[in-house]
Coordinates of C-alpha atoms in Angstrom, one line a residue:
M1452 CA -24.7 0.4 -3.7
F1453 CA -24.9 -1.9 -0.7
L1454 CA -22.3 0.0 1.4
I1455 CA -23.1 3.6 0.5
L1456 CA -26.1 4.2 2.8
P1457 CA -24.7 2.5 5.9
L1458 CA -21.4 4.4 5.6
C1459 CA -23.0 7.7 5.0
A1460 CA -25.5 7.2 7.9
A1461 CA -22.7 6.1 10.2
Y1462 CA -20.6 9.1 9.3
S1463 CA -23.5 11.5 10.1
V1464 CA -24.2 9.8 13.4
F1465 CA -20.5 9.8 14.3
L1466 CA -20.3 13.6 13.8
L1467 CA -23.5 14.3 15.7
C1468 CA -22.3 12.3 18.7
F1469 CA -19.0 14.2 18.9
W1470 CA -20.2 17.6 17.7
P1471 CA -23.1 18.7 20.0
C1472 CA -24.1 22.3 19.8
G1473 CA -23.0 24.6 22.6
I1474 CA -19.8 23.0 23.8
M1475 CA -17.2 25.2 22.1
H1476 CA -17.4 27.7 19.3
L1477 CA -14.2 28.4 17.3
S1478 CA -13.3 30.2 14.1
T1479 CA -14.5 28.8 10.8
A1480 CA -11.0 27.6 9.9
W1481 CA -10.6 25.8 13.3
E1482 CA -14.0 24.2 12.8
V1483 CA -13.1 23.0 9.4
S1484 CA -9.8 21.6 10.8
M1485 CA -11.6 19.8 13.6
L1486 CA -14.1 18.3 11.2
C1487 CA -11.3 17.0 9.1
G1488 CA -9.8 15.5 12.2
F1489 CA -13.1 13.7 13.1
S1490 CA -13.5 12.6 9.5
A1491 CA -10.0 11.1 9.6
L1492 CA -10.9 9.2 12.8
F1493 CA -14.1 7.9 11.2
F1494 CA -12.3 6.7 8.1
L1495 CA -9.7 5.1 10.3
L1496 CA -12.4 3.2 12.1
T1497 CA -13.9 2.0 8.8
L1498 CA -10.6 0.5 7.9
F1499 CA -10.9 -1.9 10.9
A1500 CA -14.3 -2.9 9.6
L1501 CA -13.4 -3.1 5.9
T1502 CA -10.1 -4.8 6.1
G1503 CA -9.8 -5.9 2.5
R1504 CA -11.2 -9.4 3.3
P1505 CA -14.1 -10.4 1.0
L1506 CA -17.5 -10.1 2.8
P1507 CA -20.7 -12.0 2.1
E1508 CA -22.3 -8.8 0.9
P1509 CA -21.8 -7.2 -1.5
F1510 CA -20.9 -10.4 -3.4
F1511 CA -17.9 -8.9 -5.2
D1512 CA -14.5 -10.2 -5.8
G1513 CA -11.6 -9.7 -3.5
R1514 CA -10.1 -6.9 -5.6
F1515 CA -13.1 -4.7 -4.7
F1516 CA -12.5 -5.0 -1.0
L1517 CA -8.7 -4.5 -1.3
T1518 CA -9.2 -1.4 -3.5
L1519 CA -11.8 -0.1 -1.0
H1520 CA -9.4 -0.6 1.9
R1521 CA -6.6 1.0 0.0
W1522 CA -8.5 4.1 -1.1
L1523 CA -10.1 4.6 2.3
A1524 CA -6.6 4.5 3.8
W1525 CA -5.5 7.3 1.5
L1526 CA -8.6 9.3 2.2
F1527 CA -7.8 8.9 5.9
V1528 CA -4.3 10.2 5.3
G1529 CA -5.6 13.1 3.3
M1530 CA -8.0 14.1 6.1
V1531 CA -5.1 13.9 8.6
A1532 CA -3.0 16.2 6.3
L1533 CA -5.9 18.7 6.1
H1534 CA -6.5 18.6 9.8
A1535 CA -2.8 19.2 10.7
G1536 CA -2.2 21.7 7.9
V1537 CA -5.1 23.9 8.7
V1538 CA -4.3 23.9 12.4
M1539 CA -0.7 25.0 11.7
W1540 CA -1.8 27.6 9.2
V1541 CA -4.3 29.1 11.7
D1542 CA -2.1 28.9 14.7
P1543 CA 1.6 28.3 14.0
Q1544 CA 2.3 28.3 17.7
T1545 CA 0.8 24.8 17.8
L1546 CA 4.2 23.6 16.7
Y1547 CA 5.5 24.4 20.1
D1548 CA 3.3 21.6 21.5
L1549 CA 5.5 19.1 19.7
W1550 CA 8.5 19.9 22.0
P1551 CA 9.0 17.6 25.0
S1552 CA 7.5 20.2 27.2
G1553 CA 4.3 20.4 25.1
A1554 CA 0.9 18.9 25.8
P1555 CA 0.9 15.1 25.6
G1556 CA -2.3 15.1 23.6
M1557 CA -0.7 17.1 20.8
Q1558 CA 2.4 15.0 20.9
F1559 CA 0.3 11.8 20.5
G1560 CA -1.5 13.5 17.7
A1561 CA 1.8 14.2 15.9
A1562 CA 2.8 10.6 16.4
A1563 CA -0.5 9.4 15.1
A1564 CA 0.0 11.6 12.0
V1565 CA 3.5 10.2 11.3
L1566 CA 2.3 6.6 11.7
A1567 CA -0.8 7.3 9.6
V1568 CA 1.5 8.3 6.7
A1569 CA 4.0 5.5 7.3
T1570 CA 1.5 2.6 7.6
P1571 CA 0.0 2.8 4.0
C1572 CA 3.4 3.6 2.6
L1573 CA 4.8 0.3 4.1
A1574 CA 1.8 -1.5 2.6
L1575 CA 2.8 -0.5 -1.0
Q1576 CA 3.6 -3.6 -3.0
R1577 CA 7.2 -2.9 -3.7
V1578 CA 8.0 -1.8 -0.2
R1579 CA 6.0 -4.7 1.3
R1580 CA 7.9 -7.3 -0.8
G1581 CA 11.2 -5.8 0.2
L1582 CA 10.6 -5.6 3.9
Y1583 CA 8.5 -8.6 4.8
A1584 CA 9.5 -12.2 4.2
T1585 CA 6.0 -13.6 4.4
A1586 CA 2.4 -12.3 4.1
A1587 CA 1.7 -13.3 7.7
M1588 CA 4.5 -11.1 8.9
F1589 CA 3.2 -8.2 7.0
R1590 CA -0.4 -8.7 8.3
R1591 CA 0.8 -8.8 11.9
S1592 CA 3.0 -5.7 11.4
H1593 CA 0.2 -3.8 9.6
A1594 CA -2.3 -4.7 12.3
M1595 CA 0.0 -3.5 15.1
L1596 CA 0.8 -0.2 13.3
A1597 CA -3.0 0.3 12.7
M1598 CA -3.8 -0.2 16.3
A1599 CA -1.0 2.2 17.3
V1600 CA -2.4 4.8 15.0
L1601 CA -5.9 4.3 16.4
G1602 CA -4.7 4.4 20.1
A1603 CA -2.6 7.6 19.5
S1604 CA -5.5 9.2 17.7
V1605 CA -8.0 8.5 20.4
F1606 CA -5.7 9.7 23.1
H1607 CA -5.2 12.9 21.0
V1608 CA -8.9 13.4 20.7
V1609 CA -9.7 12.7 24.3
A1610 CA -6.7 14.6 25.8
T1611 CA -7.1 17.8 23.8
R1612 CA -10.8 18.1 24.9
V1613 CA -11.7 20.5 22.1
H1614 CA -15.0 18.8 21.3
V1615 CA -14.9 15.5 23.2
A1616 CA -15.3 17.1 26.6
L1617 CA -18.3 15.4 28.2
W1618 CA -17.8 12.1 30.1
W1619 CA -20.1 10.1 27.8
Q1620 CA -18.2 11.3 24.8
V1621 CA -14.9 10.2 26.2
W1622 CA -16.1 6.8 27.1
L1623 CA -18.0 6.4 23.8
C1624 CA -14.8 7.3 21.9
V1625 CA -12.7 4.8 23.9
G1626 CA -15.4 2.1 23.6
I1627 CA -15.7 2.6 19.8
A1628 CA -11.9 2.3 19.5
M1629 CA -11.8 -0.9 21.6
V1630 CA -14.6 -2.5 19.5
A1631 CA -12.8 -1.5 16.3
C1632 CA -9.6 -3.2 17.4
M1633 CA -11.6 -6.5 17.9
L1634 CA -13.5 -6.2 14.7
P1635 CA -10.8 -7.9 12.4
V1636 CA -10.6 -10.9 14.7
G1637 CA -14.3 -11.2 15.0
E1638 CA -14.8 -10.7 11.3
R1639 CA -12.4 -13.6 10.6
W1640 CA -14.1 -15.8 13.1
L1641 CA -17.6 -15.1 11.7
L1642 CA -16.6 -15.5 8.0
A1643 CA -15.1 -18.9 8.8
R1644 CA -18.5 -20.0 10.1
V1645 CA -20.7 -18.4 7.5
P1646 CA -22.0 -21.1 5.2
T1647 CA -20.8 -20.7 1.6
R1648 CA -23.4 -20.0 -1.1
R1649 CA -24.8 -23.0 -2.7
D1650 CA -26.9 -21.4 -5.4
G1651 CA -24.0 -21.6 -7.9
R1652 CA -23.4 -17.8 -8.0
R1653 CA -19.9 -16.5 -8.4
R1654 CA -18.6 -13.3 -7.1
R1655 CA -18.9 -10.4 -9.5
L1656 CA -15.5 -9.7 -11.1
H1657 CA -13.9 -6.4 -12.2
T1658 CA -15.4 -4.3 -9.5
A1659 CA -12.4 -2.2 -8.4
Y1660 CA -13.9 0.9 -10.1
L1661 CA -17.0 0.6 -7.8
A1662 CA -14.8 0.8 -4.8
R1663 CA -13.2 3.9 -6.1
G1664 CA -16.6 5.3 -6.8
L1665 CA -17.7 4.5 -3.2
V1666 CA -14.7 6.4 -1.8
G1667 CA -15.5 9.3 -4.0
V1668 CA -19.0 9.4 -2.7
M1669 CA -17.7 9.3 0.9
L1670 CA -15.4 12.2 0.1
C1671 CA -18.3 14.2 -1.3
V1672 CA -20.4 13.4 1.8
A1673 CA -17.6 14.5 4.1
A1674 CA -17.1 17.8 2.2
S1675 CA -20.8 18.6 2.1
E1676 CA -21.4 17.7 5.8
T1677 CA -18.4 19.8 6.7
V1678 CA -20.1 22.8 5.1
V1679 CA -23.4 22.0 6.8
F1680 CA -21.8 21.7 10.3
V1681 CA -19.8 24.9 9.9
L1682 CA -22.9 26.8 8.8
W1683 CA -24.8 25.2 11.7
R1684 CA -22.2 26.3 14.2
H1685 CA -21.9 29.8 12.9

């Protein structure tokens, strides 16, 4: 599929940039937890690029892109749950960081996790129709919540300094987040100026199952690369 190779390649490059050998060696469970956290951050960034708005390629209907956005969001939530769950299982004392006297980086991480669960739940159809009077109001609220999740997540990654410890990693992480926040606006601007197809082709219909398959492939890639990176580090 058109999106599989770019997403898989971007995921590999993303992990390599923030997972250089020789910075910090932790236990296997900690490494798995950290990889789940970085995977969650990657899938969060992809949500800013794949917003559910139909793109010129692949030439599929809007349901494909909406389904892809929705399932990527739940994959992101799942990675966040694994990241937090394994950390608390390995080191229950991490919960003390959530108190007011705890580390700000961990508190921002907890806030990001709560918002990460709340944001897709508020986007569910029944909840959305009950809370928001118009679609425009929902889009603005959803965008603000998504940027809050991304900002808190980046602060958590940078402040904890578990793997993002070098200066270029910090600035790269912040820069990627800033670009991601501008992507939806830039995407809307570009799509408004892209000429429509004149060859008479119509978008392919009934493609939601392909979006679910793509998310399944990404889950398999994340799982396999987690094993590879853990073996590499140990």
